[in-house]
Coordinates of C-alpha atoms in Angstrom, one line a residue:
X1 CA 25.0 80.5 -7.0
X2 CA 28.4 79.1 -6.0
X3 CA 29.9 79.1 -2.7
X4 CA 33.5 80.9 -1.0
X5 CA 33.5 76.8 -0.7
X6 CA 34.2 76.0 -4.8
X7 CA 36.8 77.4 -5.2
X8 CA 39.2 75.8 -2.4
X9 CA 40.5 72.9 -3.7
X10 CA 38.8 69.6 -2.4
X11 CA 42.0 67.9 -0.5
X12 CA 42.5 72.1 0.8
X13 CA 39.5 71.8 2.6
X14 CA 39.9 68.0 3.6
X15 CA 43.5 68.9 5.4
X16 CA 41.9 71.3 7.2
X17 CA 39.3 69.4 8.8
X18 CA 41.8 66.6 9.3
X19 CA 43.7 69.5 11.4
X20 CA 40.9 70.9 13.5
X21 CA 39.5 67.2 13.8
X22 CA 42.6 66.3 15.2
X23 CA 43.7 69.6 17.1
X24 CA 40.4 69.0 19.5
X25 CA 40.9 65.0 19.8
X26 CA 42.3 65.7 23.8
X27 CA 44.4 62.4 24.7
X28 CA 45.4 62.3 28.0
X29 CA 49.1 61.9 28.8
X30 CA 49.8 58.6 30.4
X31 CA 47.4 57.1 27.3
X32 CA 50.0 58.0 25.1
X33 CA 51.7 55.7 22.6
X34 CA 54.9 57.4 20.8
X35 CA 55.5 55.3 17.6
X36 CA 58.5 55.2 14.9
X37 CA 58.3 53.8 11.9
X38 CA 59.9 54.3 8.6
X39 CA 62.0 52.8 6.0
X40 CA 66.1 52.6 5.4
X41 CA 66.8 52.2 1.4
X42 CA 69.9 52.3 0.1
X43 CA 71.7 54.4 -2.3
X44 CA 69.9 53.0 -5.0
X45 CA 66.6 53.3 -3.8
X46 CA 65.9 49.9 -2.8
X47 CA 65.2 48.5 0.9
X48 CA 67.9 47.5 3.2
X49 CA 67.6 44.6 5.5
X50 CA 68.5 43.6 8.1
X51 CA 69.7 47.5 9.8
X52 CA 70.2 47.8 13.5
X53 CA 67.7 50.8 14.7
X54 CA 68.0 52.5 18.1
X55 CA 65.6 55.4 19.3
X56 CA 66.5 56.5 22.9
X57 CA 64.1 59.1 24.6
X58 CA 66.3 62.0 25.4
X59 CA 64.2 63.1 29.1
X60 CA 63.7 58.9 30.2
X61 CA 67.2 57.8 29.0
X62 CA 64.6 54.4 27.8
X63 CA 66.8 52.7 24.2
X64 CA 64.2 50.6 22.5
X65 CA 65.6 48.8 19.1
X66 CA 64.4 47.1 16.2
X67 CA 65.8 45.4 13.1
X68 CA 64.4 45.9 9.8
X69 CA 62.8 43.6 7.2
X70 CA 62.9 42.6 3.9
X71 CA 61.1 45.7 2.8
X72 CA 63.3 47.9 5.4
X73 CA 60.8 49.1 7.4
X74 CA 60.5 49.5 11.2
X75 CA 58.3 49.9 13.6
X76 CA 58.8 51.0 17.8
X77 CA 56.2 51.6 20.4
X78 CA 57.3 54.0 23.7
X79 CA 54.3 53.7 26.1
X80 CA 54.2 57.0 27.8
X81 CA 56.4 58.2 25.2
X82 CA 58.3 61.8 25.9
X83 CA 57.8 63.0 21.6
X84 CA 61.8 63.6 21.6
X85 CA 64.4 61.0 20.4
X86 CA 67.7 60.2 19.1
X87 CA 68.2 57.9 16.3
X88 CA 70.9 55.3 14.8
X89 CA 71.2 53.2 12.2
X90 CA 73.9 50.5 11.3
X91 CA 74.4 47.7 9.4
X92 CA 78.0 46.5 8.5
X93 CA 79.3 47.9 5.1
X94 CA 77.5 51.6 5.8

């Protein structure tokens, strides 16, 4: 005998479980750290090295800089962050 769960793809069930786990996890606001990470690539899809990345929090006007590494990746952390940021990217030639 098959149940109604057998008709739902496993990835949908897994995704729902993750969403519910995150929704019911409480983290105090003061302990929250916003982490912004990404990868910068050129028009050809290759990573761009040495891109100056800047994030500025909107309500607090706190700015954090980073530079992309050899894989084009960057990471910025805002302890007690607000969740709203303005991002800028700059590199000679772009």
